[in-house]
Amino acid sequence: FNMKHHTYRFSTLLLFGLLFYQILSISASADQWEFQLAPYAWLAGQNGKVAALPGLPPADIDIDFYDDIWGNINLAGMLVGEARKGRFGLFADIVYTDIEMEDPVPYGVLYSAVDSQTKSWIVSIAGLYRLAEQQNRFLDAIAGVRYWSVDSDLTLKAGLLPQRSVSNNKDWFDPWIGIKGLSPLGGSKFFISGGIGIGGFGAGSDFFGDALINLGYQWTKGFSTTLGYRYLDVDYEKDDFLYDVVQDGITLGLSWRF
């Protein structure tokens, strides 16, 4: 099952990559392509409920980004890419997180503790349309697809019942729409950027909301840095699997435009 799951995930990511390449290769506009590449760190905590054990209530996740995240995050990597030609463009956002925590009393005396580890991929690809642009300010409309892959591992530590472990893997796709924009602050090199998106609508997850706000500094024409905050809320439930989780925390980013 794991080999089949990983093969499916790899095929999905490859499809996204081929689609990205194909769209970049086709354009009738005389404008030049403009590109952005922006790796970033998202110090995100997690709060919510995850259920993968039939017959038992969901396990609570409670990791605050401001005091618990350093001891619970195992690995994280994020990257944004954008290509634009004239008013039209393509946007991609890749997020990987591996977060682990232990709850001492999740099920009373039945089990003494639960060790939960959640590995998630969030891959978003979307088309862009520039609604407005004036004096380095812009506003873009976004419409696309978001791919989710969540690996949830729960280990129930022995209490009245013996230790028990279970793993569950879920993949799904969501449509999503949103807006994003940027505005300089007066005549300085500081700027504000951000965006908001919603999706799911029952196609995969019941609903998700995603919001980001940044304060940035434009060091050169092509290079900038950002400090911001991102909030992501997703509610997915199917069969015996529940993933109702909020991820939020500080973002630190680098951006190259060329």
Short mmCIF file of N, CA, C and O in Angstrom, two decimals, residues 22-142:
data_model
loop_
_atom_site.label_atom_id
_atom_site.label_comp_id
_atom_site.label_asym_id
_atom_site.label_seq_id
_atom_site.Cartn_x
_atom_site.Cartn_y
_atom_site.Cartn_z
N GLN A 22 4.32 23.13 -19.67
CA GLN A 22 3.54 23.28 -20.88
C GLN A 22 2.95 24.67 -21.00
O GLN A 22 2.95 25.28 -22.08
N ILE A 23 2.43 25.19 -19.89
CA ILE A 23 1.83 26.53 -19.93
C ILE A 23 2.89 27.59 -20.23
O ILE A 23 2.65 28.54 -20.96
N LEU A 24 4.08 27.41 -19.67
CA LEU A 24 5.15 28.37 -19.93
C LEU A 24 5.57 28.34 -21.39
O LEU A 24 6.07 29.33 -21.93
N SER A 25 5.42 27.21 -22.05
CA SER A 25 5.89 27.03 -23.42
C SER A 25 4.94 27.61 -24.45
O SER A 25 5.29 27.74 -25.62
N ILE A 26 3.70 27.91 -24.04
CA ILE A 26 2.68 28.34 -24.99
C ILE A 26 2.25 29.77 -24.66
O ILE A 26 1.71 30.02 -23.60
N SER A 27 2.50 30.70 -25.55
CA SER A 27 2.01 32.07 -25.35
C SER A 27 2.02 32.81 -26.67
O SER A 27 2.98 32.71 -27.44
N ALA A 28 0.95 33.55 -26.93
CA ALA A 28 0.87 34.34 -28.16
C ALA A 28 1.17 35.80 -27.91
O ALA A 28 1.16 36.61 -28.82
N SER A 29 1.42 36.16 -26.69
CA SER A 29 1.64 37.56 -26.35
C SER A 29 3.05 37.98 -26.69
O SER A 29 3.98 37.19 -26.67
N ALA A 30 3.20 39.27 -27.03
CA ALA A 30 4.52 39.81 -27.35
C ALA A 30 5.27 40.23 -26.10
O ALA A 30 6.45 40.57 -26.16
N ASP A 31 4.63 40.24 -24.94
CA ASP A 31 5.29 40.62 -23.71
C ASP A 31 6.34 39.59 -23.32
O ASP A 31 6.28 38.43 -23.71
N GLN A 32 7.29 40.03 -22.51
CA GLN A 32 8.33 39.13 -22.03
C GLN A 32 7.87 38.41 -20.77
O GLN A 32 7.12 38.96 -19.96
N TRP A 33 8.34 37.20 -20.60
CA TRP A 33 8.05 36.47 -19.37
C TRP A 33 8.78 37.11 -18.19
O TRP A 33 9.93 37.52 -18.30
N GLU A 34 8.09 37.19 -17.07
CA GLU A 34 8.67 37.63 -15.80
C GLU A 34 8.51 36.49 -14.80
O GLU A 34 7.44 35.89 -14.70
N PHE A 35 9.58 36.20 -14.04
CA PHE A 35 9.57 35.06 -13.14
C PHE A 35 9.86 35.51 -11.70
O PHE A 35 10.56 36.51 -11.47
N GLN A 36 9.32 34.76 -10.76
CA GLN A 36 9.63 34.95 -9.35
C GLN A 36 9.88 33.58 -8.71
O GLN A 36 9.13 32.63 -8.95
N LEU A 37 10.92 33.50 -7.90
CA LEU A 37 11.23 32.30 -7.14
C LEU A 37 11.43 32.72 -5.69
O LEU A 37 12.26 33.59 -5.39
N ALA A 38 10.66 32.10 -4.78
CA ALA A 38 10.64 32.57 -3.39
C ALA A 38 10.59 31.41 -2.40
O ALA A 38 9.50 30.94 -2.05
N PRO A 39 11.75 30.93 -1.95
CA PRO A 39 11.74 29.97 -0.83
C PRO A 39 11.39 30.69 0.46
O PRO A 39 11.74 31.87 0.64
N TYR A 40 10.69 29.99 1.37
CA TYR A 40 10.33 30.63 2.62
C TYR A 40 10.21 29.59 3.73
O TYR A 40 10.07 28.39 3.46
N ALA A 41 10.32 30.06 4.94
CA ALA A 41 10.13 29.21 6.12
C ALA A 41 8.81 29.60 6.77
O ALA A 41 8.50 30.79 6.92
N TRP A 42 8.04 28.60 7.15
CA TRP A 42 6.77 28.82 7.82
C TRP A 42 6.82 28.12 9.17
O TRP A 42 6.75 26.91 9.25
N LEU A 43 6.97 28.91 10.22
CA LEU A 43 7.05 28.37 11.58
C LEU A 43 5.63 28.17 12.09
O LEU A 43 5.12 28.94 12.90
N ALA A 44 5.01 27.10 11.62
CA ALA A 44 3.57 26.91 11.82
C ALA A 44 3.29 25.94 12.95
O ALA A 44 3.81 24.82 12.96
N GLY A 45 2.46 26.36 13.87
CA GLY A 45 1.89 25.44 14.83
C GLY A 45 0.67 24.75 14.24
O GLY A 45 0.23 25.09 13.14
N GLN A 46 0.14 23.78 14.94
CA GLN A 46 -1.05 23.07 14.50
C GLN A 46 -2.02 22.93 15.67
O GLN A 46 -1.62 22.60 16.78
N ASN A 47 -3.29 23.18 15.37
CA ASN A 47 -4.35 23.00 16.36
C ASN A 47 -5.56 22.40 15.67
O ASN A 47 -5.94 22.84 14.58
N GLY A 48 -6.16 21.40 16.29
CA GLY A 48 -7.34 20.79 15.70
C GLY A 48 -7.50 19.35 16.13
O GLY A 48 -7.05 18.95 17.21
N LYS A 49 -8.13 18.58 15.25
CA LYS A 49 -8.43 17.19 15.56
C LYS A 49 -8.06 16.31 14.36
O LYS A 49 -8.32 16.67 13.21
N VAL A 50 -7.47 15.15 14.69
CA VAL A 50 -7.15 14.14 13.68
C VAL A 50 -7.68 12.81 14.17
O VAL A 50 -7.44 12.41 15.32
N ALA A 51 -8.45 12.13 13.32
CA ALA A 51 -9.00 10.83 13.69
C ALA A 51 -8.63 9.82 12.62
O ALA A 51 -8.85 10.05 11.43
N ALA A 52 -8.03 8.70 13.05
CA ALA A 52 -7.69 7.63 12.12
C ALA A 52 -8.03 6.26 12.71
O ALA A 52 -7.80 5.24 12.07
N LEU A 53 -8.55 6.25 13.94
CA LEU A 53 -8.87 5.00 14.63
C LEU A 53 -10.37 4.81 14.73
O LEU A 53 -11.05 5.56 15.44
N PRO A 54 -10.93 3.85 14.01
CA PRO A 54 -12.37 3.60 14.11
C PRO A 54 -12.77 3.24 15.54
O PRO A 54 -12.09 2.49 16.23
N GLY A 55 -13.87 3.86 16.00
CA GLY A 55 -14.38 3.53 17.32
C GLY A 55 -13.83 4.37 18.43
O GLY A 55 -14.31 4.28 19.57
N LEU A 56 -12.82 5.19 18.17
CA LEU A 56 -12.25 6.05 19.20
C LEU A 56 -12.43 7.51 18.78
O LEU A 56 -12.43 7.83 17.59
N PRO A 57 -12.57 8.41 19.76
CA PRO A 57 -12.74 9.83 19.42
C PRO A 57 -11.47 10.40 18.81
O PRO A 57 -10.38 9.83 18.95
N PRO A 58 -11.57 11.53 18.10
CA PRO A 58 -10.40 12.14 17.49
C PRO A 58 -9.35 12.54 18.52
O PRO A 58 -9.67 12.86 19.67
N ALA A 59 -8.09 12.50 18.10
CA ALA A 59 -6.99 12.98 18.94
C ALA A 59 -6.82 14.48 18.73
O ALA A 59 -6.85 14.97 17.60
N ASP A 60 -6.65 15.21 19.84
CA ASP A 60 -6.44 16.65 19.76
C ASP A 60 -4.98 16.95 19.42
O ASP A 60 -4.06 16.32 19.94
N ILE A 61 -4.79 17.94 18.56
CA ILE A 61 -3.47 18.46 18.25
C ILE A 61 -3.41 19.89 18.76
O ILE A 61 -4.28 20.70 18.46
N ASP A 62 -2.40 20.21 19.54
CA ASP A 62 -2.29 21.55 20.13
C ASP A 62 -0.81 21.92 20.22
O ASP A 62 -0.15 21.67 21.23
N ILE A 63 -0.30 22.49 19.13
CA ILE A 63 1.10 22.93 19.07
C ILE A 63 1.10 24.40 18.70
O ILE A 63 0.76 24.77 17.57
N ASP A 64 1.46 25.26 19.63
CA ASP A 64 1.50 26.69 19.37
C ASP A 64 2.82 27.06 18.74
O ASP A 64 3.88 26.68 19.23
N PHE A 65 2.76 27.86 17.66
CA PHE A 65 3.99 28.21 16.96
C PHE A 65 4.92 29.05 17.82
O PHE A 65 6.14 29.02 17.64
N TYR A 66 4.39 29.81 18.78
CA TYR A 66 5.23 30.75 19.53
C TYR A 66 5.97 30.12 20.70
O TYR A 66 6.87 30.73 21.26
N ASP A 67 5.61 28.85 21.10
CA ASP A 67 6.39 28.28 22.20
C ASP A 67 6.68 26.79 22.02
O ASP A 67 7.63 26.28 22.59
N ASP A 68 5.87 26.08 21.21
CA ASP A 68 6.05 24.64 21.11
C ASP A 68 6.68 24.17 19.81
O ASP A 68 7.16 23.04 19.72
N ILE A 69 6.69 25.01 18.78
CA ILE A 69 7.00 24.51 17.45
C ILE A 69 8.42 23.97 17.32
O ILE A 69 8.67 22.99 16.62
N TRP A 70 9.40 24.61 17.99
CA TRP A 70 10.78 24.17 17.81
C TRP A 70 10.99 22.76 18.32
O TRP A 70 11.81 22.02 17.78
N GLY A 71 10.25 22.34 19.32
CA GLY A 71 10.42 21.00 19.85
C GLY A 71 9.59 19.95 19.14
O GLY A 71 9.75 18.75 19.40
N ASN A 72 8.70 20.36 18.24
CA ASN A 72 7.79 19.42 17.60
C ASN A 72 7.96 19.29 16.10
O ASN A 72 7.50 18.31 15.52
N ILE A 73 8.58 20.26 15.46
CA ILE A 73 8.74 20.18 14.02
C ILE A 73 9.98 19.37 13.67
O ILE A 73 11.07 19.60 14.21
N ASN A 74 9.80 18.36 12.83
CA ASN A 74 10.91 17.53 12.40
C ASN A 74 11.55 18.04 11.12
O ASN A 74 12.77 18.02 10.97
N LEU A 75 10.73 18.50 10.19
CA LEU A 75 11.23 18.97 8.90
C LEU A 75 10.17 19.84 8.25
O LEU A 75 8.98 19.57 8.39
N ALA A 76 10.61 20.86 7.52
CA ALA A 76 9.68 21.71 6.79
C ALA A 76 10.40 22.35 5.62
O ALA A 76 11.59 22.69 5.71
N GLY A 77 9.69 22.50 4.52
CA GLY A 77 10.24 23.16 3.35
C GLY A 77 9.13 23.78 2.53
O GLY A 77 8.07 23.17 2.34
N MET A 78 9.35 25.01 2.04
CA MET A 78 8.32 25.73 1.30
C MET A 78 8.95 26.48 0.13
O MET A 78 10.08 26.97 0.23
N LEU A 79 8.21 26.56 -0.97
CA LEU A 79 8.71 27.25 -2.16
C LEU A 79 7.54 27.79 -2.97
O LEU A 79 6.55 27.08 -3.21
N VAL A 80 7.64 29.05 -3.39
CA VAL A 80 6.66 29.68 -4.28
C VAL A 80 7.35 30.00 -5.60
O VAL A 80 8.48 30.49 -5.62
N GLY A 81 6.66 29.71 -6.70
CA GLY A 81 7.15 30.07 -8.02
C GLY A 81 6.05 30.77 -8.80
O GLY A 81 4.86 30.45 -8.65
N GLU A 82 6.43 31.73 -9.61
CA GLU A 82 5.45 32.46 -10.40
C GLU A 82 6.05 32.83 -11.74
O GLU A 82 7.23 33.18 -11.84
N ALA A 83 5.24 32.72 -12.78
CA ALA A 83 5.64 33.16 -14.11
C ALA A 83 4.49 33.98 -14.69
O ALA A 83 3.33 33.57 -14.60
N ARG A 84 4.83 35.12 -15.28
CA ARG A 84 3.78 36.01 -15.78
C ARG A 84 4.19 36.60 -17.12
O ARG A 84 5.37 36.90 -17.36
N LYS A 85 3.21 36.73 -17.99
CA LYS A 85 3.42 37.36 -19.30
C LYS A 85 2.20 38.23 -19.59
O LYS A 85 1.10 37.73 -19.82
N GLY A 86 2.41 39.55 -19.55
CA GLY A 86 1.28 40.45 -19.70
C GLY A 86 0.36 40.33 -18.48
O GLY A 86 0.81 40.29 -17.34
N ARG A 87 -0.93 40.24 -18.71
CA ARG A 87 -1.89 40.13 -17.62
C ARG A 87 -2.03 38.70 -17.10
O ARG A 87 -2.62 38.49 -16.04
N PHE A 88 -1.53 37.73 -17.83
CA PHE A 88 -1.75 36.33 -17.47
C PHE A 88 -0.50 35.71 -16.87
O PHE A 88 0.63 36.10 -17.19
N GLY A 89 -0.70 34.75 -15.98
CA GLY A 89 0.44 34.10 -15.36
C GLY A 89 0.08 32.77 -14.73
O GLY A 89 -1.08 32.33 -14.78
N LEU A 90 1.07 32.15 -14.15
CA LEU A 90 0.92 30.86 -13.49
C LEU A 90 1.61 30.93 -12.14
O LEU A 90 2.70 31.50 -12.01
N PHE A 91 0.96 30.36 -11.14
CA PHE A 91 1.43 30.42 -9.76
C PHE A 91 1.52 29.01 -9.18
O PHE A 91 0.63 28.18 -9.43
N ALA A 92 2.58 28.73 -8.43
CA ALA A 92 2.72 27.43 -7.76
C ALA A 92 3.26 27.65 -6.35
O ALA A 92 4.13 28.50 -6.13
N ASP A 93 2.73 26.88 -5.40
CA ASP A 93 3.15 26.95 -4.00
C ASP A 93 3.27 25.53 -3.48
O ASP A 93 2.31 24.75 -3.55
N ILE A 94 4.44 25.18 -2.95
CA ILE A 94 4.70 23.83 -2.44
C ILE A 94 5.05 23.93 -0.96
O ILE A 94 5.95 24.69 -0.58
N VAL A 95 4.34 23.19 -0.13
CA VAL A 95 4.56 23.19 1.32
C VAL A 95 4.70 21.75 1.81
O VAL A 95 3.83 20.92 1.52
N TYR A 96 5.78 21.47 2.54
CA TYR A 96 5.94 20.16 3.19
C TYR A 96 6.21 20.39 4.67
O TYR A 96 7.07 21.20 5.04
N THR A 97 5.49 19.67 5.53
CA THR A 97 5.73 19.76 6.97
C THR A 97 5.70 18.36 7.59
O THR A 97 4.95 17.49 7.15
N ASP A 98 6.51 18.18 8.60
CA ASP A 98 6.56 16.95 9.39
C ASP A 98 6.57 17.37 10.85
O ASP A 98 7.57 17.86 11.37
N ILE A 99 5.41 17.21 11.51
CA ILE A 99 5.23 17.69 12.88
C ILE A 99 4.81 16.53 13.78
O ILE A 99 3.97 15.71 13.40
N GLU A 100 5.41 16.47 14.97
CA GLU A 100 5.16 15.37 15.90
C GLU A 100 4.87 15.94 17.29
O GLU A 100 5.46 16.94 17.69
N MET A 101 3.95 15.30 18.02
CA MET A 101 3.65 15.74 19.38
C MET A 101 3.13 14.57 20.19
O MET A 101 2.73 13.53 19.65
N GLU A 102 3.15 14.73 21.52
CA GLU A 102 2.60 13.73 22.43
C GLU A 102 1.61 14.39 23.36
O GLU A 102 1.89 15.41 23.98
N ASP A 103 0.41 13.80 23.44
CA ASP A 103 -0.64 14.27 24.33
C ASP A 103 -0.71 13.29 25.50
O ASP A 103 -0.93 12.09 25.30
N PRO A 104 -0.53 13.74 26.75
CA PRO A 104 -0.42 12.80 27.87
C PRO A 104 -1.72 12.10 28.23
O PRO A 104 -1.70 10.97 28.71
N VAL A 105 -2.88 12.71 28.04
CA VAL A 105 -4.13 12.07 28.50
C VAL A 105 -5.25 12.23 27.46
O VAL A 105 -6.26 12.87 27.71
N PRO A 106 -5.10 11.66 26.26
CA PRO A 106 -6.13 11.85 25.24
C PRO A 106 -7.36 11.00 25.43
O PRO A 106 -8.45 11.37 25.03
N TYR A 107 -7.23 9.81 26.04
CA TYR A 107 -8.35 8.89 26.15
C TYR A 107 -8.55 8.40 27.58
O TYR A 107 -8.87 7.26 27.84
N GLY A 108 -8.33 9.28 28.55
CA GLY A 108 -8.54 8.90 29.95
C GLY A 108 -7.61 7.78 30.37
O GLY A 108 -6.40 7.85 30.13
N VAL A 109 -8.16 6.73 30.98
CA VAL A 109 -7.33 5.64 31.49
C VAL A 109 -7.15 4.52 30.49
O VAL A 109 -6.37 3.60 30.72
N LEU A 110 -7.88 4.59 29.35
CA LEU A 110 -7.74 3.51 28.35
C LEU A 110 -6.31 3.47 27.81
O LEU A 110 -5.71 2.40 27.67
N TYR A 111 -5.76 4.65 27.53
CA TYR A 111 -4.38 4.76 27.07
C TYR A 111 -3.72 5.89 27.85
O TYR A 111 -4.36 6.88 28.22
N SER A 112 -2.43 5.76 28.09
CA SER A 112 -1.74 6.74 28.91
C SER A 112 -1.35 8.00 28.13
O SER A 112 -1.22 9.08 28.70
N ALA A 113 -1.15 7.86 26.82
CA ALA A 113 -0.74 9.00 25.99
C ALA A 113 -0.90 8.61 24.53
O ALA A 113 -1.03 7.43 24.19
N VAL A 114 -0.90 9.62 23.68
CA VAL A 114 -0.90 9.36 22.25
C VAL A 114 0.23 10.16 21.61
O VAL A 114 0.41 11.35 21.89
N ASP A 115 1.02 9.48 20.80
CA ASP A 115 2.10 10.12 20.04
C ASP A 115 1.60 10.26 18.61
O ASP A 115 1.33 9.25 17.94
N SER A 116 1.43 11.48 18.14
CA SER A 116 0.91 11.71 16.79
C SER A 116 1.97 12.39 15.93
O SER A 116 2.65 13.32 16.37
N GLN A 117 2.11 11.90 14.71
CA GLN A 117 3.03 12.49 13.74
C GLN A 117 2.27 12.70 12.44
O GLN A 117 1.63 11.78 11.92
N THR A 118 2.31 13.92 11.92
CA THR A 118 1.60 14.25 10.70
C THR A 118 2.58 14.81 9.68
O THR A 118 3.24 15.82 9.92
N LYS A 119 2.67 14.12 8.54
CA LYS A 119 3.48 14.59 7.42
C LYS A 119 2.52 15.02 6.32
O LYS A 119 1.65 14.24 5.92
N SER A 120 2.67 16.23 5.84
CA SER A 120 1.73 16.72 4.85
C SER A 120 2.43 17.43 3.70
O SER A 120 3.42 18.14 3.89
N TRP A 121 1.90 17.17 2.50
CA TRP A 121 2.27 17.91 1.30
C TRP A 121 1.05 18.74 0.88
O TRP A 121 -0.06 18.24 0.83
N ILE A 122 1.29 20.01 0.57
CA ILE A 122 0.26 20.87 0.01
C ILE A 122 0.86 21.50 -1.25
O ILE A 122 1.78 22.32 -1.17
N VAL A 123 0.34 21.11 -2.40
CA VAL A 123 0.87 21.60 -3.68
C VAL A 123 -0.25 22.33 -4.40
O VAL A 123 -1.28 21.74 -4.75
N SER A 124 -0.05 23.62 -4.62
CA SER A 124 -1.07 24.45 -5.25
C SER A 124 -0.56 24.94 -6.61
O SER A 124 0.58 25.38 -6.72
N ILE A 125 -1.43 24.87 -7.60
CA ILE A 125 -1.10 25.43 -8.90
C ILE A 125 -2.32 26.19 -9.39
O ILE A 125 -3.46 25.73 -9.23
N ALA A 126 -2.09 27.37 -9.96
CA ALA A 126 -3.23 28.22 -10.32
C ALA A 126 -2.85 29.15 -11.46
O ALA A 126 -1.68 29.47 -11.68
N GLY A 127 -3.85 29.58 -12.18
CA GLY A 127 -3.69 30.64 -13.15
C GLY A 127 -3.88 31.99 -12.50
O GLY A 127 -4.61 32.13 -11.51
N LEU A 128 -3.21 33.00 -13.04
CA LEU A 128 -3.29 34.36 -12.53
C LEU A 128 -3.84 35.30 -13.60
O LEU A 128 -3.57 35.12 -14.80
N TYR A 129 -4.60 36.28 -13.16
CA TYR A 129 -5.01 37.36 -14.05
C TYR A 129 -4.85 38.67 -13.31
O TYR A 129 -5.38 38.85 -12.20
N ARG A 130 -4.09 39.59 -13.90
CA ARG A 130 -3.82 40.88 -13.24
C ARG A 130 -5.01 41.81 -13.41
O ARG A 130 -5.30 42.29 -14.50
N LEU A 131 -5.69 42.04 -12.31
CA LEU A 131 -6.87 42.89 -12.33
C LEU A 131 -6.52 44.37 -12.42
O LEU A 131 -7.22 45.15 -13.08
N ALA A 132 -5.44 44.77 -11.74
CA ALA A 132 -5.05 46.18 -11.73
C ALA A 132 -3.56 46.29 -11.44
O ALA A 132 -2.99 45.46 -10.72
N GLU A 133 -2.94 47.31 -12.01
CA GLU A 133 -1.51 47.57 -11.77
C GLU A 133 -1.25 49.06 -11.97
O GLU A 133 -1.64 49.63 -12.99
N GLN A 134 -0.61 49.67 -10.97
CA GLN A 134 -0.31 51.09 -11.05
C GLN A 134 0.82 51.42 -10.09
O GLN A 134 0.73 51.13 -8.90
N GLN A 135 1.90 52.02 -10.60
CA GLN A 135 3.02 52.49 -9.79
C GLN A 135 3.50 51.41 -8.80
O GLN A 135 3.55 51.63 -7.59
N ASN A 136 3.85 50.28 -9.33
CA ASN A 136 4.38 49.14 -8.56
C ASN A 136 3.36 48.49 -7.63
O ASN A 136 3.72 47.63 -6.83
N ARG A 137 2.11 48.90 -7.71
CA ARG A 137 1.04 48.23 -6.99
C ARG A 137 0.30 47.31 -7.95
O ARG A 137 0.12 47.66 -9.12
N PHE A 138 -0.13 46.16 -7.43
CA PHE A 138 -0.90 45.28 -8.31
C PHE A 138 -1.87 44.42 -7.49
O PHE A 138 -1.71 44.23 -6.29
N LEU A 139 -2.88 43.92 -8.18
CA LEU A 139 -3.86 43.02 -7.61
C LEU A 139 -4.15 41.92 -8.63
O LEU A 139 -4.52 42.22 -9.77
N ASP A 140 -3.97 40.65 -8.22
CA ASP A 140 -4.17 39.51 -9.10
C ASP A 140 -5.33 38.65 -8.63
O ASP A 140 -5.51 38.44 -7.41
N ALA A 141 -6.10 38.12 -9.57
CA ALA A 141 -7.10 37.10 -9.29
C ALA A 141 -6.46 35.73 -9.52
O ALA A 141 -5.62 35.56 -10.41
N ILE A 142 -6.86 34.75 -8.70
CA ILE A 142 -6.27 33.42 -8.72
C ILE A 142 -7.38 32.38 -8.83
O ILE A 142 -8.41 32.48 -8.16
#
